[in-house]
């Protein structure tokens, strides 16, 4: 057996088993009855004490969803999901009503986040650092349990809270923007989300404000047979800037769990949103049992002139990933960027990519996608770049690189390009490579073991993307790349 | 005689074909042995076998290194124990800065030996010192390992790694090929600076010229997987004149 096949086997064997976040939190929950019908939606809406228009919006989405078919065009295979067999709402039991202070939060929950490396007690965070650089919204199953540093942020005029809370405190803002980027009927999962979404983060950065901290939401699915449908809405008003991070994990369970999120970003004139994701949902075991089905719709609307969005994602988890963070470049001179690392190992299936829709003049987009496949996994980059009639001077650069480890995995690149404007220039480059026996031996001769060698080579391969992550995240992501592929690091 | 590495009746196959057919070599601490021989005679195969490449299968014989059975050790364990191979064709690792690679390698070896990691400032000082000696520029250390390096730059980089890792046993596989005359001198000086009472070297080359700079204690001729002749440094001069014709009879 060659070094490469041996390594590939070891990598395939260990990777998915090394999932560090697989523990379950034992906590009393309150759930909606199993299954999905109008009553489920009324239940969720009532739980959140939502305004009437919100309930109507949900019900409308639900009725439309009933007429939609589950999409099958992605290169992923899974048994039909029985949408009546799921719970659509699950929340840790609360002591009382109303917004919670940290003291009201079950210590079990705080410990859960601590175990995940996300301290939520502000005193604890402040004990460690002089100037906290990050505020966290912690979402557990269907609800946000706590949001840190809200006060510090509100002094700068920044609103950062659970979307359910925003519906109470700033209903006019939510109503103005919700569903304006991802319309209710956008696609099967987005429509489902519109009907049943339970929580997620809401961010509003007022005109001219450079958000003083990184904002971050940490999603955790805990409950069995429960779908997580979160909805995130971020608005950067004129000249505003925010860097937002999203992290996710879930316990190790034999059943598959459904996660269907919607993220909408709205960027006004001269504003910028930097959105980073480290997705590490439970990927399933080495035989492909269990794991999260991750069907996500993420889209940014660069409405304003000179607006800018950059999506950076590190996708290492989930049994199935179906995700295409996109940019609608509506404002003249607006810019969209997509930097992605997608690692698939074991039996994971990834179908991910982006859409860059050039509508305005002199709009620019840049796509760098790095796919790494090991085990018997499959990874597909699917991208669309289009320029509409008015998009004169539109430019896109796309680079898709795939790295294969072993010979049982596969990588595919499906780029679509459409242009209706003669002056648009699109460039596309794609490469596929393998980690060679020679490279591995060279590293081992210098003293690295096989796992360290693979991690080093893969991190080198991902470098162009890693450098776009915020500093602390990049270090985490680098480690995660190592762990997902071989379990030796950390 | 005290021995650092002892190779006895070593047979090895690659891709099901026997390449090494009974090699015997005994190398004492501090000695430099040169190996010469026609193309395809098994010189690189020997270096790969000593470094522990997986697809090179030892079918017979033994190698002891510092009294241990070398053949039982994984490549990275051999590296940590002090075996270093300067590759005939150094590999490229895109996206990994040479500096990062050097640090990772040094610390991996230190970890295996149960030593503390080198601090970043200490490492930087060490690299600066050694790279100045070998004429390796800072700019090159920032570039991804060997990517786009010229043939000569790659070889220089191999010797820089050797200088940093301070191995007990250095194998130089045609380090001179691809070096211009000035570079040959610089690299040879770098190698000679590493010569001491304890450190041994196996220098594989086709050309006497290298041995003018790195003067060997012994020269061996490898032909068709066997050492067919051994002698002092003068043997290299003789080979330069007469070639390998008289050893060709053995060729398959
Ligand atoms: N994977 C392989 N499968 C079959 N034969 C191989 C393989 N690798 C090497 N060989 C053969 O082994 C023999 C010895 O090769 P080796 O590279 O050791 O020669 P060398 O003495 O280093 O030659 P050179 O002076 O050209 O570098 C050659 O005939 C080569 O073709
Ligand atoms: Mg050779």
XYZ file of C-alpha atoms and ligand atoms in Angstrom:
774
model
C 0.000 0.000 0.000
C 1.383 3.402 -0.819
C 1.795 6.113 1.740
C -0.940 8.085 0.093
C -3.630 5.424 0.186
C -2.678 4.595 3.731
C -2.894 8.203 4.780
C -6.136 8.622 2.927
C -7.598 5.674 4.795
C -6.403 6.915 8.131
C -7.686 10.340 7.377
C -11.043 8.951 6.297
C -11.194 6.809 9.417
C -10.346 9.426 11.955
C -11.679 12.699 10.651
C -15.384 12.376 11.233
C -14.882 10.480 14.472
C -12.877 13.266 15.975
C -15.804 15.620 16.244
C -15.134 17.474 19.455
C -18.486 19.122 19.968
C -20.665 16.035 19.965
C -21.914 16.225 23.550
C -25.568 16.682 24.441
C -26.822 19.246 26.934
C -29.369 17.762 29.300
C -31.951 20.449 29.764
C -35.717 20.730 30.049
C -37.292 22.061 26.910
C -40.548 23.356 25.678
C -41.568 22.225 22.231
C -44.244 22.764 19.644
C -46.169 19.575 18.892
C -44.437 17.388 16.306
C -45.303 18.108 12.681
C -46.071 21.136 10.560
C -49.402 22.849 9.974
C -50.891 26.303 10.460
C -51.246 25.640 14.177
C -47.517 25.034 14.482
C -46.917 28.421 12.955
C -49.492 30.110 15.181
C -47.801 28.425 18.153
C -44.362 29.781 17.220
C -45.697 33.246 16.487
C -47.622 33.323 19.768
C -44.562 32.140 21.715
C -42.718 35.121 20.336
C -45.604 37.437 20.960
C -45.348 38.623 17.379
C -47.329 41.387 15.717
C -50.209 40.296 13.533
C -48.470 41.187 10.252
C -45.645 38.801 11.134
C -48.030 35.923 11.652
C -49.712 36.685 8.324
C -46.330 36.803 6.624
C -45.504 33.373 8.027
C -48.846 31.862 7.093
C -48.539 33.220 3.580
C -45.091 31.626 3.317
C -46.458 28.345 4.623
C -49.265 28.255 2.063
C -46.814 28.933 -0.719
C -44.416 26.321 0.614
C -47.146 23.703 0.295
C -47.105 24.275 -3.462
C -43.329 23.963 -3.838
C -41.237 20.903 -4.658
C -38.033 20.015 -2.892
C -35.192 20.864 -5.294
C -33.158 17.992 -6.726
C -30.628 19.742 -8.938
C -27.801 19.759 -6.388
C -25.292 16.922 -6.459
C -26.337 15.548 -3.077
C -28.237 12.390 -2.203
C -30.276 11.732 0.894
C -33.492 9.949 1.804
C -36.663 12.031 1.531
C -37.149 14.213 4.549
C -40.440 13.660 6.340
C -41.356 17.206 7.252
C -44.211 15.996 9.453
C -41.825 14.012 11.623
C -39.914 17.044 12.912
C -40.278 19.460 15.749
C -40.277 23.059 14.580
C -39.812 24.730 17.893
C -37.749 23.726 20.872
C -36.546 26.066 23.581
C -34.937 25.638 26.967
C -37.591 26.257 29.630
C -37.491 29.803 30.914
C -38.047 30.975 34.455
C -40.268 33.860 33.538
C -41.359 35.972 30.616
C -39.600 38.827 28.948
C -36.025 39.375 27.944
C -33.592 37.464 30.070
C -30.648 38.751 31.916
C -27.659 36.534 32.338
C -28.809 35.626 35.852
C -31.971 34.066 34.464
C -30.121 31.799 32.077
C -29.802 28.172 33.104
C -26.175 27.629 34.196
C -26.270 24.378 32.212
C -26.585 26.467 29.068
C -23.804 28.830 29.992
C -21.610 25.810 30.641
C -22.520 24.386 27.269
C -21.214 27.478 25.546
C -18.193 27.573 27.768
C -17.386 24.014 26.715
C -17.676 25.158 23.127
C -15.157 27.869 23.837
C -17.735 30.694 23.830
C -17.833 32.371 27.231
C -21.064 34.311 27.718
C -20.658 35.732 31.198
C -19.418 39.233 30.562
C -17.435 39.302 33.811
C -15.551 36.223 32.633
C -14.805 37.705 29.268
C -13.743 40.979 30.818
C -11.567 39.154 33.328
C -9.560 37.813 30.411
C -9.158 40.919 28.296
C -9.095 44.615 28.777
C -10.959 45.545 25.638
C -13.445 42.932 24.545
C -13.438 42.760 20.761
C -16.425 40.567 20.188
C -20.091 40.499 21.162
C -21.944 37.177 20.969
C -25.549 36.198 20.377
C -25.962 32.574 21.496
C -28.761 30.679 19.786
C -29.706 27.342 21.300
C -32.126 25.262 19.215
C -34.970 27.674 18.459
C -34.138 30.605 20.695
C -31.467 33.078 21.521
C -30.381 32.518 25.123
C -28.269 35.573 25.627
C -26.564 38.396 23.776
C -23.433 39.890 25.276
C -22.230 43.506 25.316
C -25.558 44.861 24.130
C -25.082 47.986 26.200
C -21.629 48.760 24.863
C -22.984 48.445 21.367
C -26.092 50.496 21.865
C -23.926 53.388 23.027
C -22.566 53.401 19.477
C -26.114 53.181 18.157
C -25.648 49.609 17.018
C -28.584 47.269 17.438
C -27.536 43.664 17.985
C -30.196 41.361 19.377
C -32.232 38.256 18.647
C -34.595 38.843 15.750
C -37.531 37.916 18.002
C -36.550 40.769 20.284
C -36.087 43.143 17.350
C -39.679 42.388 16.375
C -40.696 43.855 19.728
C -38.234 46.715 20.007
C -37.786 47.758 16.364
C -40.690 46.262 14.429
C -40.561 49.024 11.794
C -36.952 48.158 10.877
C -37.639 44.455 10.676
C -40.754 44.990 8.612
C -38.951 47.327 6.238
C -36.166 44.887 5.423
C -37.313 41.335 6.151
C -37.721 39.282 2.987
C -36.484 42.062 0.725
C -33.311 40.199 -0.181
C -34.511 36.616 -0.046
C -38.177 36.827 -1.023
C -40.637 34.557 0.721
C -40.915 32.262 -2.287
C -37.230 32.264 -3.201
C -36.774 28.539 -2.870
C -38.202 25.537 -1.043
C -36.040 25.812 2.081
C -36.145 29.590 2.265
C -39.933 29.501 2.077
C -40.045 26.868 4.800
C -37.777 29.065 6.873
C -40.038 32.077 6.344
C -42.947 30.074 7.730
C -41.287 28.608 10.796
C -38.133 30.560 11.618
C -37.763 30.870 15.337
C -34.728 32.983 16.041
C -31.490 34.344 14.728
C -29.692 37.644 14.957
C -30.703 41.123 13.993
C -28.075 43.754 13.347
C -28.498 47.382 12.428
C -25.509 49.663 12.031
C -26.600 53.290 11.699
C -25.285 55.739 9.171
C -21.569 56.420 9.392
C -20.922 54.023 12.258
C -17.977 51.696 12.230
C -19.176 48.912 14.532
C -16.823 48.988 17.549
C -16.779 45.215 18.063
C -16.944 42.110 15.935
C -20.434 40.693 16.154
C -20.910 37.004 16.349
C -23.725 34.500 16.516
C -23.116 31.029 17.748
C -25.682 28.447 16.687
C -26.113 25.222 18.568
C -28.614 22.501 17.702
C -29.167 20.305 20.737
C -32.620 18.750 20.700
C -33.346 15.526 18.877
C -35.573 15.489 15.777
C -35.671 19.227 15.783
C -35.094 21.469 12.864
C -33.249 24.708 13.353
C -34.587 27.514 11.220
C -32.806 30.678 12.014
C -33.123 33.946 10.272
C -30.443 36.577 10.298
C -30.947 40.095 9.083
C -28.078 42.569 8.913
C -28.404 46.140 7.725
C -25.459 48.438 7.199
C -26.736 51.952 6.650
C -24.829 54.567 4.636
C -21.110 54.496 5.279
C -21.417 51.877 8.044
C -19.090 48.964 8.599
C -19.487 45.685 10.432
C -17.635 42.422 10.651
C -19.916 39.569 11.596
C -18.976 35.999 12.439
C -21.088 32.926 12.604
C -20.200 29.616 14.212
C -22.173 26.400 14.496
C -21.969 22.985 16.144
C -24.344 20.171 17.059
C -24.263 16.996 19.161
C -23.359 13.658 17.740
C -26.626 11.848 16.983
C -27.579 8.909 14.823
C -30.519 10.671 13.176
C -30.041 13.410 10.676
C -31.029 16.867 11.787
C -32.314 19.610 9.557
C -30.931 23.108 9.501
C -32.489 25.521 7.040
C -31.365 29.071 7.615
C -31.858 32.323 5.783
C -29.418 35.197 6.003
C -30.169 38.564 4.450
C -27.644 41.376 4.228
C -28.532 44.879 3.156
C -25.757 47.277 2.314
C -26.403 50.933 1.609
C -24.176 53.571 -0.031
C -20.499 53.312 0.908
C -21.234 50.678 3.542
C -19.473 47.373 4.037
C -20.349 44.045 5.610
C -17.808 41.337 6.161
C -19.558 38.073 6.931
C -17.504 35.085 8.056
C -18.732 31.614 8.808
C -17.058 28.668 10.390
C -19.537 25.870 9.921
C -18.775 22.803 11.956
C -22.086 21.002 12.337
C -21.857 17.336 13.215
C -20.874 15.583 9.957
C -22.149 12.068 10.730
C -20.090 9.042 11.710
C -17.609 7.157 9.584
C -20.350 5.017 8.021
C -22.322 8.086 7.064
C -24.892 7.742 9.819
C -26.332 10.896 11.323
C -25.181 14.444 10.748
C -26.797 17.742 9.893
C -28.563 18.500 6.646
C -27.548 22.067 6.070
C -29.748 23.837 3.505
C -28.984 27.488 3.694
C -29.900 30.563 1.693
C -27.578 33.499 2.182
C -27.747 36.595 0.092
C -26.477 40.128 0.199
C -28.096 43.061 -1.514
C -25.531 45.725 -2.324
C -28.160 48.395 -2.760
C -26.016 51.432 -2.410
C -23.318 52.937 -4.561
C -19.824 51.791 -3.565
C -21.258 49.227 -1.191
C -19.275 46.124 -0.444
C -19.893 42.635 0.875
C -17.487 39.868 1.469
C -18.501 36.349 2.381
C -15.828 34.139 3.835
C -16.750 30.615 4.751
C -14.999 27.609 6.173
C -17.280 24.644 5.773
C -16.075 21.543 7.544
C -19.186 20.026 9.081
C -22.641 18.730 8.100
C -23.586 15.511 6.352
C -24.985 17.584 3.513
C -24.212 21.173 2.705
C -26.342 23.049 0.229
C -25.322 26.643 0.350
C -24.625 29.510 -2.050
C -23.921 32.838 -0.345
C -24.602 35.350 -3.060
C -24.326 39.014 -3.874
C -26.728 41.159 -5.812
C -24.554 44.029 -7.008
C -27.246 46.601 -7.571
C -25.490 49.844 -6.686
C -22.974 51.292 -9.133
C -19.376 50.453 -8.176
C -20.538 47.900 -5.643
C -18.323 44.934 -4.885
C -18.944 41.347 -3.892
C -16.422 38.811 -2.691
C -16.721 35.133 -1.899
C -13.911 33.231 -0.247
C -14.628 29.644 0.564
C -12.956 26.598 1.995
C -15.098 23.490 1.870
C -13.751 20.314 3.390
C -15.550 17.045 2.911
C -14.469 13.833 4.543
C -16.054 10.473 5.354
C -19.449 10.398 3.652
C -20.009 14.138 3.591
C -21.560 15.781 0.553
C -20.992 19.414 -0.215
C -22.670 21.399 -2.964
C -21.722 24.993 -2.437
C -20.712 28.084 -4.310
C -21.962 31.550 -4.948
C -23.907 33.785 -7.260
C -22.649 37.180 -8.284
C -25.401 39.122 -9.996
C -24.023 42.265 -11.607
C -26.775 44.825 -12.093
C -25.023 48.159 -11.571
C -22.263 49.835 -13.530
C -18.622 49.056 -12.799
C -19.534 46.397 -10.303
C -16.785 44.026 -9.285
C -16.782 40.523 -7.900
C -14.168 38.054 -6.881
C -14.594 34.362 -6.094
C -11.952 32.130 -4.576
C -13.114 28.651 -3.773
C -10.987 25.890 -2.291
C -12.520 22.448 -2.082
C -10.777 19.646 -0.210
C -12.182 16.154 -0.461
C -11.104 13.067 1.440
C -12.672 9.695 2.296
C -15.581 8.825 0.011
C -16.953 12.349 0.096
C -18.029 14.472 -2.801
C -17.645 18.176 -3.213
C -19.143 20.394 -5.886
C -18.516 24.045 -6.568
C -21.551 25.564 -8.239
C -21.350 29.182 -9.205
C -23.166 31.709 -11.297
C -21.771 34.999 -12.488
C -24.099 37.166 -14.517
C -24.029 40.683 -15.898
C -27.246 42.405 -16.850
C -27.765 44.934 -19.635
C -26.918 47.963 -17.575
C -23.903 46.429 -15.907
C -21.338 48.030 -18.145
C -17.787 47.627 -16.969
C -18.701 44.663 -14.732
C -15.747 42.500 -13.799
C -15.450 39.108 -12.212
C -12.526 36.936 -11.334
C -13.221 33.341 -10.330
C -10.733 30.797 -9.153
C -11.801 27.299 -8.128
C -9.232 24.882 -6.827
C -9.873 21.338 -5.713
C -7.561 19.167 -3.690
C -8.168 15.451 -3.463
C -6.864 13.206 -0.697
C -7.055 9.546 -1.668
C -8.848 8.175 -4.697
C -12.365 7.436 -3.485
C -13.492 11.042 -3.218
C -14.567 13.380 -5.948
C -14.638 17.053 -6.806
C -16.729 18.844 -9.400
C -16.820 22.388 -10.671
C -19.956 23.774 -12.254
C -19.478 27.405 -13.240
C -22.240 29.250 -15.070
C -21.603 32.576 -16.730
C -24.105 34.793 -18.430
C -23.571 38.232 -19.767
C -25.888 40.618 -21.527
C -23.413 43.446 -21.546
C -20.540 43.486 -24.013
C -18.224 45.436 -21.749
C -18.313 42.899 -18.912
C -15.141 40.898 -18.342
C -15.271 37.556 -16.614
C -12.247 35.437 -15.894
C -12.384 31.871 -14.666
C -9.599 29.561 -13.567
C -9.886 26.077 -12.164
C -7.389 23.492 -10.966
C -7.578 20.036 -9.454
C -4.662 18.541 -7.611
C -3.819 15.703 -5.291
C -1.556 15.479 -2.307
C 1.265 13.413 -3.734
C 3.198 10.614 -2.039
C 6.319 12.610 -2.814
C 5.071 15.686 -0.950
C 4.063 13.602 2.055
C 7.386 11.815 2.133
C 9.254 15.070 1.836
C 7.435 16.486 4.866
C 7.881 13.308 6.865
C 11.583 13.265 6.054
C 11.734 16.666 7.688
C 10.090 15.336 10.821
C 6.341 15.934 10.391
C 4.062 12.968 10.942
C 1.485 12.110 8.284
C -1.277 14.084 9.949
C 0.860 17.154 10.424
C 1.989 16.851 6.827
C -1.574 16.695 5.505
C -2.633 19.622 7.699
C 0.316 21.701 6.514
C -0.269 20.985 2.847
C -4.003 21.638 3.131
C -3.484 24.881 5.027
C -1.093 25.963 2.304
C -3.735 25.132 -0.259
C -6.309 27.247 1.629
C -4.049 30.173 2.373
C -5.649 32.605 -0.068
C -8.936 32.168 1.761
C -7.706 31.885 5.353
C -6.098 35.282 5.117
C -9.517 36.863 4.641
C -10.793 35.652 7.998
C -10.536 37.897 11.040
C -7.329 37.127 12.921
C -8.629 35.014 15.835
C -10.957 33.160 13.543
C -8.168 32.341 11.123
C -6.190 30.612 13.841
C -9.270 28.613 14.852
C -10.033 27.772 11.245
C -6.502 26.586 10.622
C -6.808 24.216 13.536
C -10.206 23.091 12.393
C -8.833 22.292 8.958
C -6.339 20.049 10.701
C -8.940 18.415 12.925
C -11.453 17.801 10.164
C -8.858 15.987 8.161
C -6.981 14.036 10.711
C -7.800 14.722 14.306
C -4.253 15.259 15.486
C -4.296 18.973 16.100
C -5.807 20.713 19.103
C 35.607 0.675 14.688
C 32.877 2.768 16.197
C 29.957 2.933 13.799
C 27.232 5.527 13.325
C 25.493 3.676 10.548
C 25.989 0.093 9.563
C 24.352 -1.257 6.421
C 24.559 -5.011 5.959
C 23.554 -7.032 2.919
C 20.741 -4.587 2.143
C 18.285 -5.701 -0.530
C 15.362 -3.538 -1.586
C 12.612 -3.552 -4.203
C 10.706 -0.766 -5.859
C 7.535 -1.546 -7.758
C 8.277 -5.264 -7.476
C 11.733 -4.879 -9.020
C 14.885 -5.559 -7.017
C 17.090 -2.470 -7.153
C 19.457 -2.858 -4.213
C 21.135 -6.232 -4.295
C 23.203 -6.547 -1.168
C 24.789 -3.299 -0.016
C 27.364 -3.193 2.770
C 28.602 0.073 4.214
C 29.968 0.980 7.585
C 30.119 4.654 8.412
C 31.877 5.900 11.515
C 31.007 9.168 13.254
C 32.579 12.151 11.518
C 33.254 10.354 8.253
C 32.213 11.490 4.811
C 31.541 8.743 2.292
C 30.975 9.577 -1.353
C 28.890 7.375 -3.589
C 29.319 7.509 -7.312
C 27.961 5.308 -10.038
C 26.115 5.247 -13.342
C 22.555 6.505 -13.791
C 20.022 4.018 -12.530
C 22.498 2.113 -10.383
C 20.418 2.622 -7.220
C 21.957 5.656 -5.513
C 18.695 7.513 -4.954
C 17.011 4.249 -4.068
C 19.543 3.756 -1.297
C 18.902 7.238 0.054
C 15.132 6.724 -0.050
C 15.443 3.389 1.723
C 17.575 4.947 4.448
C 15.063 7.785 4.857
C 12.222 5.276 5.072
C 10.073 5.839 2.017
C 7.035 3.550 2.229
C 6.987 2.131 -1.258
C 10.617 1.041 -1.077
C 10.499 -2.464 0.354
C 13.493 -3.920 2.149
C 13.539 -7.645 1.448
C 16.763 -8.630 3.174
C 19.562 -7.235 5.289
C 19.767 -4.712 8.106
C 20.610 -1.113 8.872
C 21.582 -0.014 12.321
C 21.831 3.643 13.229
C 23.310 4.681 16.559
C 22.803 1.100 17.607
C 19.072 1.122 16.784
C 17.290 -0.814 14.066
C 16.671 1.956 11.566
C 14.356 -0.095 9.380
C 11.715 -0.300 12.109
C 11.371 3.449 12.358
C 8.851 5.687 10.549
C 10.346 8.373 8.300
C 9.576 11.137 10.821
C 11.148 9.115 13.628
C 14.289 8.686 11.552
C 14.296 12.422 10.901
C 14.019 13.160 14.605
C 16.773 10.627 15.307
C 19.032 12.583 12.990
C 18.688 11.275 9.433
C 18.497 14.037 6.850
C 18.091 13.602 3.121
C 18.829 16.479 0.778
C 16.606 15.453 -2.125
C 17.811 15.103 -5.681
C 14.474 16.683 -6.681
C 13.119 18.824 -3.807
C 9.324 19.014 -3.641
C 7.124 22.097 -3.894
C 4.474 22.911 -1.291
C 2.241 25.706 -2.570
C 0.934 28.227 -0.063
C 3.336 27.225 2.718
C 5.985 29.874 3.277
C 9.494 28.439 3.445
C 9.869 30.057 6.849
C 6.706 28.361 8.129
C 7.881 25.029 6.796
C 11.265 25.365 8.489
C 9.675 26.229 11.803
C 7.140 23.427 11.568
C 9.885 20.925 10.780
C 12.210 22.026 13.576
C 9.421 21.999 16.127
C 8.031 18.673 14.934
C 11.446 17.103 15.468
C 11.874 18.757 18.833
C 8.456 17.509 19.888
C 9.318 13.943 18.859
C 12.504 14.167 20.896
C 10.560 15.498 23.875
C 12.130 18.970 23.713
C 10.387 22.347 24.033
C 9.372 24.276 20.949
C 11.751 26.967 19.802
C 10.389 30.444 20.513
C 9.745 32.606 17.482
C 12.542 35.102 18.202
C 15.041 32.313 18.849
C 13.988 30.606 15.646
C 14.269 33.821 13.641
C 17.762 34.486 14.908
C 18.798 30.963 14.049
C 17.359 31.141 10.518
C 18.914 34.536 9.827
C 22.326 33.275 10.882
C 22.214 30.128 8.762
C 20.613 31.696 5.715
C 23.227 34.452 5.648
C 25.891 31.758 5.622
C 24.297 30.075 2.610
C 23.395 33.263 0.791
C 19.651 32.589 1.055
C 17.742 35.857 0.902
C 14.912 36.859 3.244
C 12.624 37.303 0.304
C 13.061 33.641 -0.596
C 12.116 32.524 2.910
C 8.796 34.298 2.548
C 7.960 32.534 -0.698
C 6.092 29.230 -0.693
C 8.453 26.309 -0.284
C 10.360 25.632 -3.510
C 7.544 27.040 -5.650
C 9.110 28.790 -8.599
C 12.594 28.376 -7.116
C 15.327 27.794 -9.666
C 17.076 24.430 -9.592
C 20.035 25.954 -7.756
C 17.822 27.781 -5.257
C 16.081 24.540 -4.387
C 19.396 22.859 -3.662
C 20.553 25.745 -1.536
C 17.299 25.564 0.369
C 17.905 21.869 1.053
C 21.255 22.657 2.624
C 19.706 25.480 4.626
C 17.233 22.971 6.052
C 20.111 20.659 6.838
C 21.974 23.420 8.627
C 18.910 24.232 10.716
C 17.970 20.682 11.584
C 21.550 19.791 12.569
C 21.195 16.100 11.741
C 23.643 13.414 12.841
C 23.636 11.801 9.431
C 23.334 13.756 6.186
C 22.558 12.214 2.841
C 23.207 14.554 -0.075
C 21.680 13.219 -3.264
C 23.311 15.051 -6.180
C 23.173 18.336 -4.349
C 25.749 19.681 -6.813
C 23.665 19.167 -9.927
C 22.035 22.398 -10.984
C 24.409 24.618 -9.029
C 26.521 27.191 -10.843
C 30.195 27.406 -9.995
C 29.817 30.112 -7.372
C 26.826 28.423 -5.775
C 28.714 25.148 -5.652
C 31.354 26.851 -3.584
C 28.897 28.499 -1.216
C 26.927 25.312 -0.716
C 30.073 23.241 -0.211
C 31.280 25.698 2.378
C 27.905 25.388 4.077
C 28.266 21.632 4.105
C 31.854 21.758 5.321
C 30.831 24.059 8.137
C 28.634 21.222 9.345
C 31.420 18.668 9.329
C 32.537 17.680 12.773
C 33.728 14.690 14.781
C 30.235 13.335 15.309
C 28.363 14.126 12.126
C 28.631 11.752 9.165
C 27.680 12.254 5.548
C 26.814 10.210 2.528
C 27.473 12.339 -0.517
C 26.051 11.125 -3.807
C 27.494 12.765 -6.881
C 28.480 12.252 -10.476
C 31.290 14.739 -10.426
C 34.721 14.804 -8.929
C 34.456 18.596 -8.753
C 32.175 18.517 -5.701
C 34.665 16.259 -3.952
C 37.361 18.895 -4.443
C 35.341 20.992 -2.047
C 33.813 18.368 0.176
C 36.728 16.030 0.537
C 35.517 12.509 1.343
C 37.174 9.927 3.538
C 35.963 7.136 1.277
C 34.574 6.783 -2.220
C 32.336 3.894 -3.253
C 31.193 2.901 -6.697
C 27.633 1.665 -6.889
C 26.688 -0.365 -9.917
C 23.545 -2.359 -10.506
C 22.575 -2.283 -6.853
C 25.915 -3.294 -5.376
C 29.032 -1.546 -4.123
C 31.538 -2.791 -6.649
C 34.547 -0.841 -5.520
C 35.629 1.243 -2.557
C 38.664 3.410 -2.114
C 40.029 6.706 -0.891
C 39.395 10.118 -2.385
C 41.670 9.341 -5.307
C 39.198 6.818 -6.630
C 37.002 9.719 -7.714
C 39.824 11.143 -9.823
C 40.330 7.802 -11.460
C 36.627 7.463 -12.257
C 36.588 10.930 -13.748
C 39.187 9.738 -16.280
C 38.034 6.223 -17.034
C 34.259 6.385 -16.496
C 32.200 3.415 -15.392
C 32.888 1.183 -18.401
C 34.728 -1.413 -16.430
C 31.795 -1.775 -14.005
C 29.243 -1.955 -16.803
C 29.599 -5.736 -17.139
C 27.408 -6.032 -14.088
C 24.564 -4.016 -15.566
C 21.287 -5.794 -16.249
N 8.828 3.061 -8.781
C 9.722 2.400 -9.512
N 9.329 1.308 -10.236
C 10.218 0.641 -10.967
N 11.510 0.950 -11.077
C 11.960 2.004 -10.394
C 11.090 2.785 -9.575
N 11.814 3.767 -9.007
C 13.081 3.619 -9.445
N 13.145 2.570 -10.280
C 14.344 2.096 -10.991
O 15.376 1.842 -10.054
C 16.621 2.048 -10.656
C 17.499 2.848 -9.732
O 17.010 4.184 -9.669
P 17.746 5.305 -8.812
O 16.884 6.497 -8.882
O 18.046 4.740 -7.484
O 19.063 5.504 -9.650
P 20.261 6.527 -9.385
O 21.450 5.707 -9.182
O 19.909 7.484 -8.343
O 20.324 7.244 -10.811
P 20.685 8.780 -11.205
O 22.170 8.853 -11.212
O 20.145 8.919 -12.572
O 20.045 9.668 -10.214
C 16.362 2.708 -12.009
O 16.510 1.726 -13.017
C 14.929 3.151 -11.899
O 14.299 3.140 -13.157
Mg 19.491 9.536 -8.307
